Short mmCIF file of C-alpha atoms and ligand atoms in Angstrom, two decimals:
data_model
loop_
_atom_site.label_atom_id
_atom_site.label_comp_id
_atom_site.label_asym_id
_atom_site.label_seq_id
_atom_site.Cartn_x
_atom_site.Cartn_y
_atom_site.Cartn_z
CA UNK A 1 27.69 4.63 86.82
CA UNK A 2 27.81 3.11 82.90
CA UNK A 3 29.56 2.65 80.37
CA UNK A 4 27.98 3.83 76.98
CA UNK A 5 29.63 3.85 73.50
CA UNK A 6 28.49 6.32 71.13
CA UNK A 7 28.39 5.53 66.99
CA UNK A 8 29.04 8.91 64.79
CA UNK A 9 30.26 11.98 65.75
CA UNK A 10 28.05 14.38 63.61
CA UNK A 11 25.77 16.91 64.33
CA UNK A 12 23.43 15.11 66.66
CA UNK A 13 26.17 12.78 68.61
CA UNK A 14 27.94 15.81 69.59
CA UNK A 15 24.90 17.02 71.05
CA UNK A 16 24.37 14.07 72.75
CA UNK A 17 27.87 13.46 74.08
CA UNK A 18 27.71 17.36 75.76
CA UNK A 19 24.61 16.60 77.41
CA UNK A 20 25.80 12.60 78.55
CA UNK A 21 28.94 14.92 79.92
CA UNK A 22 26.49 16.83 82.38
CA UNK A 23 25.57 13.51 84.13
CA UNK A 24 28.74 11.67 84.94
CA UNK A 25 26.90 10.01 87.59
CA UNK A 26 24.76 8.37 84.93
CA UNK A 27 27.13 8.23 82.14
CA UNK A 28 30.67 7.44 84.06
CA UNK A 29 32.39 6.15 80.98
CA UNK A 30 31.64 6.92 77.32
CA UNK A 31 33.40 6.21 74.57
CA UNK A 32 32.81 8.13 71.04
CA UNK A 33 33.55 6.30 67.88
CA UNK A 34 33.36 7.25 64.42
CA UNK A 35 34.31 6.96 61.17
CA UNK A 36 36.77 10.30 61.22
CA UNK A 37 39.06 9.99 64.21
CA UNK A 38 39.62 14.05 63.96
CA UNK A 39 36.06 14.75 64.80
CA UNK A 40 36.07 12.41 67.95
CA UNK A 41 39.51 13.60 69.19
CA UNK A 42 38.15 17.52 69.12
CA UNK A 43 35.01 16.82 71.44
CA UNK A 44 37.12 14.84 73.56
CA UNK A 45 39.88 18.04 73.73
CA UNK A 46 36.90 20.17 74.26
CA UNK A 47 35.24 18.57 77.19
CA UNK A 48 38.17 16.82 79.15
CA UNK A 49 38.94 19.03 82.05
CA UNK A 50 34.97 20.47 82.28
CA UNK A 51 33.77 17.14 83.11
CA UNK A 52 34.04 13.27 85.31
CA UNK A 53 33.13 11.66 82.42
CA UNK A 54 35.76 9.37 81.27
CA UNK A 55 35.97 9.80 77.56
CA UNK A 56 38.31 7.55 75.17
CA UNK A 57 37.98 7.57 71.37
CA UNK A 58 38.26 4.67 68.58
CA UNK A 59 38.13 5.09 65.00
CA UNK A 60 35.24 2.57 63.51
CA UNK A 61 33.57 1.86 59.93
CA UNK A 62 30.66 0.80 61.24
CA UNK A 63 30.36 -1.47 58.07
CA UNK A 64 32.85 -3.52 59.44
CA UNK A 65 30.90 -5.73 61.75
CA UNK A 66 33.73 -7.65 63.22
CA UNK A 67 35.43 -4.76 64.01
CA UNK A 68 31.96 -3.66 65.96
CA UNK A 69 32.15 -6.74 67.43
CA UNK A 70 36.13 -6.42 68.93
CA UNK A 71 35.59 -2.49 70.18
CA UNK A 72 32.23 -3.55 71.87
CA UNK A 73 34.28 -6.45 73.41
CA UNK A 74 36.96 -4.14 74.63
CA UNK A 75 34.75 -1.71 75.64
CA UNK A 76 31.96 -3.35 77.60
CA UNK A 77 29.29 -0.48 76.85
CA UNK A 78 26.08 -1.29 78.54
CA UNK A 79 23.96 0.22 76.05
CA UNK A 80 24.93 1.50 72.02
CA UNK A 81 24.39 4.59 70.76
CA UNK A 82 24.00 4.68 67.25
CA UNK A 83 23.64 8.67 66.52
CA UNK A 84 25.38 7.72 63.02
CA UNK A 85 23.54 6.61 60.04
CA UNK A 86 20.59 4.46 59.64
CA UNK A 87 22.01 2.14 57.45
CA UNK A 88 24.01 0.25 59.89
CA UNK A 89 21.34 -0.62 61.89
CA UNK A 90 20.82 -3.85 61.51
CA UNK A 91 24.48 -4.36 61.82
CA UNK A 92 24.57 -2.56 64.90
CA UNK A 93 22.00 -4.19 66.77
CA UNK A 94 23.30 -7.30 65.64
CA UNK A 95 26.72 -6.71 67.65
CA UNK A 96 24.65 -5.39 70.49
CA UNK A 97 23.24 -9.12 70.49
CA UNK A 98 26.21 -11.20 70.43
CA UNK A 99 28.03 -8.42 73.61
CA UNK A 100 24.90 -8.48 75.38
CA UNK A 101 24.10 -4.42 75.53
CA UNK A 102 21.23 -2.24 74.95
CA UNK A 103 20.50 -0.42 71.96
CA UNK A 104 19.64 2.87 70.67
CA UNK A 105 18.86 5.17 67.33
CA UNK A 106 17.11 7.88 66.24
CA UNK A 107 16.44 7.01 62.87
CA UNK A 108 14.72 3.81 61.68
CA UNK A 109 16.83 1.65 59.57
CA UNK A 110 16.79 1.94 55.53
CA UNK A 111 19.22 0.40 53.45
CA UNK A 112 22.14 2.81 51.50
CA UNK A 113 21.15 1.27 48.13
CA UNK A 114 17.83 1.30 47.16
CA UNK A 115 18.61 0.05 44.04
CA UNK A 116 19.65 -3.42 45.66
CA UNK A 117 17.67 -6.20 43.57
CA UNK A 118 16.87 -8.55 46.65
CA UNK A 119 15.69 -5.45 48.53
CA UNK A 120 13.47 -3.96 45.87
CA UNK A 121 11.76 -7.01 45.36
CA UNK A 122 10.57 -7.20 49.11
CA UNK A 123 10.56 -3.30 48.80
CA UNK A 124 7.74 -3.80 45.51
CA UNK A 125 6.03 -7.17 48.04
CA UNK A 126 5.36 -4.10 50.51
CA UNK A 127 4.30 -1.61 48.62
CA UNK A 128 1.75 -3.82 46.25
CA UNK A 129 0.66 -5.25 49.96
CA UNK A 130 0.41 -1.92 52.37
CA UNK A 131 0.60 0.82 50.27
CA UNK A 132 3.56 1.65 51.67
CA UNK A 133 6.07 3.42 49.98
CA UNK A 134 8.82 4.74 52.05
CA UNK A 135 12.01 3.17 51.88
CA UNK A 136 12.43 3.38 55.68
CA UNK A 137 10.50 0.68 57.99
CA UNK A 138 9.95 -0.23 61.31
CA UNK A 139 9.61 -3.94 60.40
CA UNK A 140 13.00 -4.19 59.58
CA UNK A 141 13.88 -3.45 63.18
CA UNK A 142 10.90 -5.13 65.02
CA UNK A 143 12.28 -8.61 63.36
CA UNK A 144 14.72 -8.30 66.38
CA UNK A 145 11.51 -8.06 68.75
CA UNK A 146 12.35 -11.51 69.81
CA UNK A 147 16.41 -12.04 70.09
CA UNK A 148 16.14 -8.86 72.61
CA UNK A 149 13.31 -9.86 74.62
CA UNK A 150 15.35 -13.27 75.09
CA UNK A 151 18.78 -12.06 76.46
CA UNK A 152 17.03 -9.38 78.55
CA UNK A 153 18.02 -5.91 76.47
CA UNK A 154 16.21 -3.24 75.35
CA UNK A 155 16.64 -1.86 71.45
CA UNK A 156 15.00 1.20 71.51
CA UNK A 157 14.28 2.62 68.14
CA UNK A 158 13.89 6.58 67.07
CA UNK A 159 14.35 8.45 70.31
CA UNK A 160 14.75 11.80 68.91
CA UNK A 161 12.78 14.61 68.47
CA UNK A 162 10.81 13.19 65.77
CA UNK A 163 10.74 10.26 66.14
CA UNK A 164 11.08 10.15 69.88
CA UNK A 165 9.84 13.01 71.71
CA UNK A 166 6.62 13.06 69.50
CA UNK A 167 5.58 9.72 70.59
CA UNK A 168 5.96 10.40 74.20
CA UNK A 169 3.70 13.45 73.65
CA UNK A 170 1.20 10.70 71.98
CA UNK A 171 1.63 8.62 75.02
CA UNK A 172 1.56 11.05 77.56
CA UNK A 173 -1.70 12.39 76.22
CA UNK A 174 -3.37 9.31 76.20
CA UNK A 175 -2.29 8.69 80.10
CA UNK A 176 -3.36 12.16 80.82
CA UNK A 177 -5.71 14.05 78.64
CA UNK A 178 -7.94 11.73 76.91
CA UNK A 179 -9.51 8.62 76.53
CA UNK A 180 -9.51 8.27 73.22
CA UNK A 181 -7.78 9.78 70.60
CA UNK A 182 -9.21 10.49 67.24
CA UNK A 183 -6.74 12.56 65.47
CA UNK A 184 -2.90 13.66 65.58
CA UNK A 185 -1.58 16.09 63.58
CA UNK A 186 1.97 15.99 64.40
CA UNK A 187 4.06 19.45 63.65
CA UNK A 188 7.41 20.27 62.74
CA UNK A 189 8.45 24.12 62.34
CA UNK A 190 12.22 25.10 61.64
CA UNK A 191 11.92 29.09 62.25
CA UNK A 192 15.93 28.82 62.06
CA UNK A 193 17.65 30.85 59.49
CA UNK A 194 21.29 30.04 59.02
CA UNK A 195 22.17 32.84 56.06
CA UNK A 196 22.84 30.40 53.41
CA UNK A 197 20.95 29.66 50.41
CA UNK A 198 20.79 25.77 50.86
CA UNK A 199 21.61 23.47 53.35
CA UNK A 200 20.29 21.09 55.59
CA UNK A 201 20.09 21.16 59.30
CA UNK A 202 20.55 17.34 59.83
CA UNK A 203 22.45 14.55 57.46
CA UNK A 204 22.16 16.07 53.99
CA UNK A 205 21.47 12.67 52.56
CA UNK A 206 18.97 11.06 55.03
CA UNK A 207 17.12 15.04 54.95
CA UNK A 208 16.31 15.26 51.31
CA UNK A 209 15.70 11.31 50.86
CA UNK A 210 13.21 12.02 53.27
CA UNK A 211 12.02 14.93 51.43
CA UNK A 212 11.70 14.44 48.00
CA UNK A 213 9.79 11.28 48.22
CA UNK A 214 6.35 10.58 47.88
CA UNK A 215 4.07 12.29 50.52
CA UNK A 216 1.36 9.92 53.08
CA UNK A 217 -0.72 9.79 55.91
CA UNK A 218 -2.49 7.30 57.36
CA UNK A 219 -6.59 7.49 57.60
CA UNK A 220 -8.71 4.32 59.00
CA UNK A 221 -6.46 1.87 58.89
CA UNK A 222 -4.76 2.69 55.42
CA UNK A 223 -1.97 4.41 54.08
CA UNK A 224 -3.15 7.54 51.41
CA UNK A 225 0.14 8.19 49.14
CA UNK A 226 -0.02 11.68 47.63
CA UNK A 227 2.63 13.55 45.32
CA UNK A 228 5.99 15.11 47.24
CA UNK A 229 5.42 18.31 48.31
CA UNK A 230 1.61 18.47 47.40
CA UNK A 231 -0.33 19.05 50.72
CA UNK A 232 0.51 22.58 51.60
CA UNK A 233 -0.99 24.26 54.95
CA UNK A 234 -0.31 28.20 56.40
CA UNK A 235 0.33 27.98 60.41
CA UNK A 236 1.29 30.22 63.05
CA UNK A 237 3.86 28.62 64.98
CA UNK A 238 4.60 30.20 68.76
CA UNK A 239 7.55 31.77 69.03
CA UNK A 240 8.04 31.54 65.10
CA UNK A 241 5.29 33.42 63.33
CA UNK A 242 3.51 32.04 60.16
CA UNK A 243 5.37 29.35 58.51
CA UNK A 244 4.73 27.17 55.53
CA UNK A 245 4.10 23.47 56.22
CA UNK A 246 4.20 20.15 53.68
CA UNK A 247 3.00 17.12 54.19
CA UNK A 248 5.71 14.54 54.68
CA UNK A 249 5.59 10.88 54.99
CA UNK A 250 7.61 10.07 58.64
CA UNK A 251 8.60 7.23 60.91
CA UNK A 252 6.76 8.05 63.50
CA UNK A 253 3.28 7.32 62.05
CA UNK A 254 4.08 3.63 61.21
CA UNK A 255 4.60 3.02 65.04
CA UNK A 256 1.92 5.30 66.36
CA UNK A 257 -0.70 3.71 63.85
CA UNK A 258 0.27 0.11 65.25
CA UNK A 259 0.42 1.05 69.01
CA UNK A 260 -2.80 3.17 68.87
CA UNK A 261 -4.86 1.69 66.19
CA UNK A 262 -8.16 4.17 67.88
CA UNK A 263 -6.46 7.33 66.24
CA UNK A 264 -7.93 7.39 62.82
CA UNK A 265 -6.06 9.82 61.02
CA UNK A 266 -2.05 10.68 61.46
CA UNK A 267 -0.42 13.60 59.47
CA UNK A 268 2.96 14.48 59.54
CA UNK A 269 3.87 18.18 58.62
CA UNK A 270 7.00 20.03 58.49
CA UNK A 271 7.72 23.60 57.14
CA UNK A 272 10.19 24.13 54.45
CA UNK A 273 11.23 27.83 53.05
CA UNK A 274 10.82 29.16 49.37
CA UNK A 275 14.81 29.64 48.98
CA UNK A 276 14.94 25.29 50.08
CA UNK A 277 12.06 23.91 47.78
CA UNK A 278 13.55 25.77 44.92
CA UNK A 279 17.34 24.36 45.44
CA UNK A 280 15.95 20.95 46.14
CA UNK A 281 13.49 20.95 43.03
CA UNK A 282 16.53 21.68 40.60
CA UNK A 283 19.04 19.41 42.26
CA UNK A 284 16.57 16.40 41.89
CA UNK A 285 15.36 17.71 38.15
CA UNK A 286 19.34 17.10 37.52
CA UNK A 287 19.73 14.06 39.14
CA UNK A 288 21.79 14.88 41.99
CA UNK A 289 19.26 13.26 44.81
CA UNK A 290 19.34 9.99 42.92
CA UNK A 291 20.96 6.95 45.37
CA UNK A 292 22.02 5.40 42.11
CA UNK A 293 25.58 4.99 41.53
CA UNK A 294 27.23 6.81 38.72
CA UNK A 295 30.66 6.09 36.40
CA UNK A 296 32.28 9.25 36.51
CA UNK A 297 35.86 9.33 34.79
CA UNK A 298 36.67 5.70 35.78
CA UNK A 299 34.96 6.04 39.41
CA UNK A 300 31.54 5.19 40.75
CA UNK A 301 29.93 8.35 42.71
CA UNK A 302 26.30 8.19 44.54
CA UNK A 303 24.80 11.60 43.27
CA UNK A 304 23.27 12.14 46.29
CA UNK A 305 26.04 11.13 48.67
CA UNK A 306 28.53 13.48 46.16
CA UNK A 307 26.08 16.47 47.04
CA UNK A 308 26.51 15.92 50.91
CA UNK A 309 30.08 16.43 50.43
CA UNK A 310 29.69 19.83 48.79
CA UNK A 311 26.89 20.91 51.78
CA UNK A 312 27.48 22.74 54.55
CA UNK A 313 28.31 20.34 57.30
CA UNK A 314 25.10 20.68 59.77
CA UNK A 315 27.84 20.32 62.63
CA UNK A 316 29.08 23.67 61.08
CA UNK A 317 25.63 25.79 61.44
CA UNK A 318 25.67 26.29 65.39
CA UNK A 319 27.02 30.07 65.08
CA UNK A 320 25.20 30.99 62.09
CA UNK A 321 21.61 29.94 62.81
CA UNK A 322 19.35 32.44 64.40
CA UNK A 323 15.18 31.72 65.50
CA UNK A 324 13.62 28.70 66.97
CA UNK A 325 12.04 25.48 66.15
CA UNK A 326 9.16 24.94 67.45
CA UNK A 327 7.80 20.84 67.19
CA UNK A 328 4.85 19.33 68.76
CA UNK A 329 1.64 17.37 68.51
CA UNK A 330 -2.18 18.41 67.81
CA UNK A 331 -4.98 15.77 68.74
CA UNK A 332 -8.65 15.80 68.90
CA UNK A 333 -10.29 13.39 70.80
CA UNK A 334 -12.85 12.88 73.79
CA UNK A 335 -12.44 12.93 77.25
CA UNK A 336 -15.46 11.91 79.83
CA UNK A 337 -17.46 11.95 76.85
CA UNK A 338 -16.96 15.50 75.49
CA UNK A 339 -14.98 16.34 72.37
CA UNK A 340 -11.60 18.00 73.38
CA UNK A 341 -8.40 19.21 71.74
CA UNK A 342 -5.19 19.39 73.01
CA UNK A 343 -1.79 20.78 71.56
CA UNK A 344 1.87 19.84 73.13
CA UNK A 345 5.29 21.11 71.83
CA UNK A 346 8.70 22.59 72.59
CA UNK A 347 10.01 25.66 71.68
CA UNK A 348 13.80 25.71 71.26
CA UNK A 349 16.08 28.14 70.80
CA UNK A 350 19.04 27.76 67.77
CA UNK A 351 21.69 30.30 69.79
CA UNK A 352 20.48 29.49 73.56
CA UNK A 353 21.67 25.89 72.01
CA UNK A 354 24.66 26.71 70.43
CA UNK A 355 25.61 28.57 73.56
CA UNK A 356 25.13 25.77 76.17
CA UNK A 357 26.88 22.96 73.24
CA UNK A 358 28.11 24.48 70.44
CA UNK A 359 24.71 23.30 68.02
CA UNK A 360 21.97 24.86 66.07
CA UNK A 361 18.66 23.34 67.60
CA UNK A 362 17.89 20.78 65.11
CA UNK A 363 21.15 18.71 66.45
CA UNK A 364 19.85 19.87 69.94
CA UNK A 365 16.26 18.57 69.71
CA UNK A 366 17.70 15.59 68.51
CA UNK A 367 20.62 14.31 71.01
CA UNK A 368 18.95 15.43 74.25
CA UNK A 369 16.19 12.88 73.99
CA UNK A 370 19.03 10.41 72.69
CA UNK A 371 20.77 11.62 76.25
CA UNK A 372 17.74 11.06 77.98
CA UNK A 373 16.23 7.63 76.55
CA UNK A 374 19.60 6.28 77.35
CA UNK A 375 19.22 7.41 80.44
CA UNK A 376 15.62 5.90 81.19
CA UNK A 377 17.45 2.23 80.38
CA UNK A 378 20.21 3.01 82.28
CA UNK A 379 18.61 4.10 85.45
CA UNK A 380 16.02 1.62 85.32
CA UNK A 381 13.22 3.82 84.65
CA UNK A 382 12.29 1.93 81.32
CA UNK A 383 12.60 -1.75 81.43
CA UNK A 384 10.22 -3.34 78.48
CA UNK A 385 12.81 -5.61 76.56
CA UNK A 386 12.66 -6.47 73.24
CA UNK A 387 12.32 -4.02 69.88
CA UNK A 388 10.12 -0.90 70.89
CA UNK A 389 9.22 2.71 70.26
CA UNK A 390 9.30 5.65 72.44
CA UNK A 391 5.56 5.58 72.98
CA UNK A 392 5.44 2.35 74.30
CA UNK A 393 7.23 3.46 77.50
CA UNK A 394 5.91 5.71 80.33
CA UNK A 395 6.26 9.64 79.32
CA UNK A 396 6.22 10.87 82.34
CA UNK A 397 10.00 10.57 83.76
CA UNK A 398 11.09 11.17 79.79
CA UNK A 399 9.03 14.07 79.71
CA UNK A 400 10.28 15.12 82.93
CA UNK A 401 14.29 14.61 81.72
CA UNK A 402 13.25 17.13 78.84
CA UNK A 403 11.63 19.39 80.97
CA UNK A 404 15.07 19.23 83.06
CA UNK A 405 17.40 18.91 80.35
CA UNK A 406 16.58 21.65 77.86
CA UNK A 407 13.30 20.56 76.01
CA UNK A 408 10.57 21.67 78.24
CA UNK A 409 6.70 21.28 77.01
CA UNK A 410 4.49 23.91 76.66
CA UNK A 411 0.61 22.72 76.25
CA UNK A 412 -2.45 24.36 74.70
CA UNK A 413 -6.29 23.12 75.40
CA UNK A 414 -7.69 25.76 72.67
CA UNK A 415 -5.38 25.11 69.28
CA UNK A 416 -5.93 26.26 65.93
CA UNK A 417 -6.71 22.78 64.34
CA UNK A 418 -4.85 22.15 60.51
CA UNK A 419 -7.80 21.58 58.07
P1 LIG B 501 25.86 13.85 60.46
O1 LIG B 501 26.06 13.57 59.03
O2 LIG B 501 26.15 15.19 61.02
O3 LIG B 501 26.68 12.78 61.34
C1 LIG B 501 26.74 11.40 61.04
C2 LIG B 501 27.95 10.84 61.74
O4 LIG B 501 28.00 9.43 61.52
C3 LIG B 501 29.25 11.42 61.21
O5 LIG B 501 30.13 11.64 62.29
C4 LIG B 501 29.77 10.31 60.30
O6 LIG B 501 31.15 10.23 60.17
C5 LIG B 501 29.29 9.09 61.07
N1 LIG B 501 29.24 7.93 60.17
C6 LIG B 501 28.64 7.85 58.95
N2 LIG B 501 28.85 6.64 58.43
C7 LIG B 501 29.59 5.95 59.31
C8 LIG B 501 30.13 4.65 59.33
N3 LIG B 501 29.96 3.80 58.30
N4 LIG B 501 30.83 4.26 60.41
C9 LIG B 501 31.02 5.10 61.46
N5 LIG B 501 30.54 6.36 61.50
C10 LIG B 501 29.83 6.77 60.43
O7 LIG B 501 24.34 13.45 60.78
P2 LIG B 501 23.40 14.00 61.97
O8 LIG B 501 24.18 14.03 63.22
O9 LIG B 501 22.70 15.20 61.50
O10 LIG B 501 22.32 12.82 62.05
C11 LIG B 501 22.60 11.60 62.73
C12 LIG B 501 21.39 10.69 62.69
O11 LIG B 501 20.31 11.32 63.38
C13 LIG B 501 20.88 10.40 61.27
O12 LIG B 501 20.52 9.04 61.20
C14 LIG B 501 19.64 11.26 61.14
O13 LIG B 501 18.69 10.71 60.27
C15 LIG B 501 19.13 11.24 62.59
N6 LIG B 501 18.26 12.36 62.93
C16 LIG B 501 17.12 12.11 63.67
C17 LIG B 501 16.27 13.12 64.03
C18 LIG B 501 15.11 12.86 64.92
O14 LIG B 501 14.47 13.81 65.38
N7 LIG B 501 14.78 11.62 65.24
C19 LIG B 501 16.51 14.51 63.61
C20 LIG B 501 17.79 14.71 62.93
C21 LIG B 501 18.60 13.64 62.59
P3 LIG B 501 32.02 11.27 59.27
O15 LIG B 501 32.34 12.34 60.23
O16 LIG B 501 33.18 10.50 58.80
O17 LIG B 501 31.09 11.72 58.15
#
């Protein structure tokens, strides 16, 4: 029996409030708040009646940090879940300090302007010093290593699909394929079509951030930056068919390169269609991905945050979106001294999902490994305090919540390997 407070009420916190819904005996009390009221008080409409979970509703900027401060008061969550934006989390985890509860996101923290002069000069420091270029990093969130580990709680950072799930298929197949790891190739296939000509399946602004900028990977010890969009691979995807796949820098492969320093290469992929690469090509070659404010008739506008609000809402794609996604691991390695390779991933369906919560599968792969690392905390199941990843916990009863909850694993010992 907890109480858990959810931040945002977008595509992936509806997910995750559905799925906290099926488990009132873990998640007795829950309260959803967000920055639009209206999108809080329809979940709540929806669910009360099919479910013990207690839900109330608050209305929060989550900017305002004394206001975080009074609901989380009030409220006496146990552990925060902030399924919003990563660019309060700092400010989040901050309240979560001074009211004593857990924390939890699924994206690591970057900061809403980029263009900030005392950020960009520590951005520059970092980049001249690691050759690391993306504006999201872990560091910013393993600062609070400490402050947690002192008053007990657990912050536990990226536990989504990716990042999340994919470093508890790193972990799990250290504990119980290998013994050591040499490569990870780590895969991320959106067969989903949802009929329109662009739009993003998660946050519009986060997703082409993420996209457009410069490409890495990381290879014995060092970061290798490459052009957006220049590593291309072909690969046949179960349940999917033959997709295109980019090279993408990701979150993931900062943590995973700390916490296994043996693996000596990590790639990130994820496939993109023609009809997106085109869109998002002329959108940035007009300026409309740039996080630099604009004047526009008197008023300042963010280009990119200006675009987001003429997107489809990814909340709005559950109905449309047909196909699967399909998003897993790769890793060569040795076990009792003879080369091996192993491939894990889910399969997961975008109308099987929309059925069960009303979402297209990206949301879905997303918020039911939110539901379930909140869970691990809250049951007991992980208790490591302090600032961590996914993979520094035990897989195996995360792994088994998926395999319960909707994301089962399927594994392969003979994969095609991405050159
Ligand atoms: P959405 O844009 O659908 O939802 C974001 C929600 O946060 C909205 O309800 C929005 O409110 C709310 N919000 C935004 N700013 C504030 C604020 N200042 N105060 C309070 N609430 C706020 O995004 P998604 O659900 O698609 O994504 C949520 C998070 O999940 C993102 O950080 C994204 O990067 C991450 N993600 C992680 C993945 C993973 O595998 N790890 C995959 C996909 C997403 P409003 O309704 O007013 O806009």
């Amino acid at each position: 029996m907890s109480r858990v407070l959810i931040i945002g009420c977008g595509g992936v916190a509806q997910v995750a409030i559905h799925k906290c819904c099926q488990h009132p005996d873990v998640f007795s009390d829950l309260c959803i708040a967000s920055r639009t009221l209206s999108k809080c008080e329809k979940i709540k409409n929806e669910l009360e009646g099919k479910t013990k979970t207690n839900i109330t509703i608050k209305q929060i900027d989550a900017n305002d940090y004394d206001a975080l401060v009074s609901l989380f008061k009030e409220f006496k969550p146990e552990i925060v879940m902030n399924l919003g934006m990563p660019y309060q989390n700092l400010k989040i985890m901050d309240a979560c300090l001074e009211c004593d509860c857990h924390y939890l996101d699924t994206a690591a923290y970057e900061p809403e302007n980029v263009n900030d002069p005392v950020w960009r000069e520590k951005y520059e420091k970092r980049v001249k010093e690691k050759n690391f270029t993306a504006y999201f990093d872990y560091a910013d969130q393993w600062s609070y290593e400490e402050k947690f580990k002192q008053k007990g709680l657990i912050a536990l950072l990226g536990c989504g699909f990716d990042p999340g799930v994919t470093q508890a298929y790193v972990a799990y197949a250290k504990k119980h394929e290998f013994d050591t790891i040499e490569t990870l190739d780590i895969l991320d296939c959106n067969g989903g079509d949802h009929g329109y000509p662009f739009a993003t399946n998660f946050n519009p602004e986060i997703n082409l951030r993420e996209v457009s900028s410069e490409a890495a990977y990381y290879e014995n010890g060092k970061w290798i930056r490459v052009p957006a969009m220049s590593i291309k691979r072909e690969y046949n995807f179960d349940g999917v068919g033959m997709k295109d796949m980019y090279l993408l820098h990701h979150e993931e492969i900062e943590s995973i390169a700390r916490n296994y320093p043996e693996i000596k290469r990590i790639r990130f992929y994820m496939t993109f269609g023609e009809s997106y690469l085109r869109h998002m090509k002329c959108l940035e070659n007009v300026g409309m991905l740039s996080t630099k404010p604009v004047m526009y008739n008197g008023v300042s506008i963010t280009p990119i945050q200006f675009l987001k609000a003429m997107l489809p809402d990814p909340a709005s794609l559950g109905p449309r979106t047909v196909g699967k996604t399909n998003i897993g691991c790769i890793f060569e390695g040795y076990k009792d001294g003879k080369k091996k390779r192993y491939y894990i991933y889910n399969m997961c369906d975008h109308q099987e999902s929309y059925k069960e919560v009303g979402s297209q599968a990206v949301s879905y792969t997303t918020g039911v490994p939110a539901m379930c690392g909140a869970m691990m905390i809250l049951k007991g199941l992980w208790t490591l305090t302090g600032a961590h990843t996914v993979e520094e916990y035990n897989p195996d009863p995360f792994i088994d919540a998926l395999n319960k909850y909707g994301l089962p694993i399927t594994e392969s010992y003979e994969p095609i390997m991405v050159e």
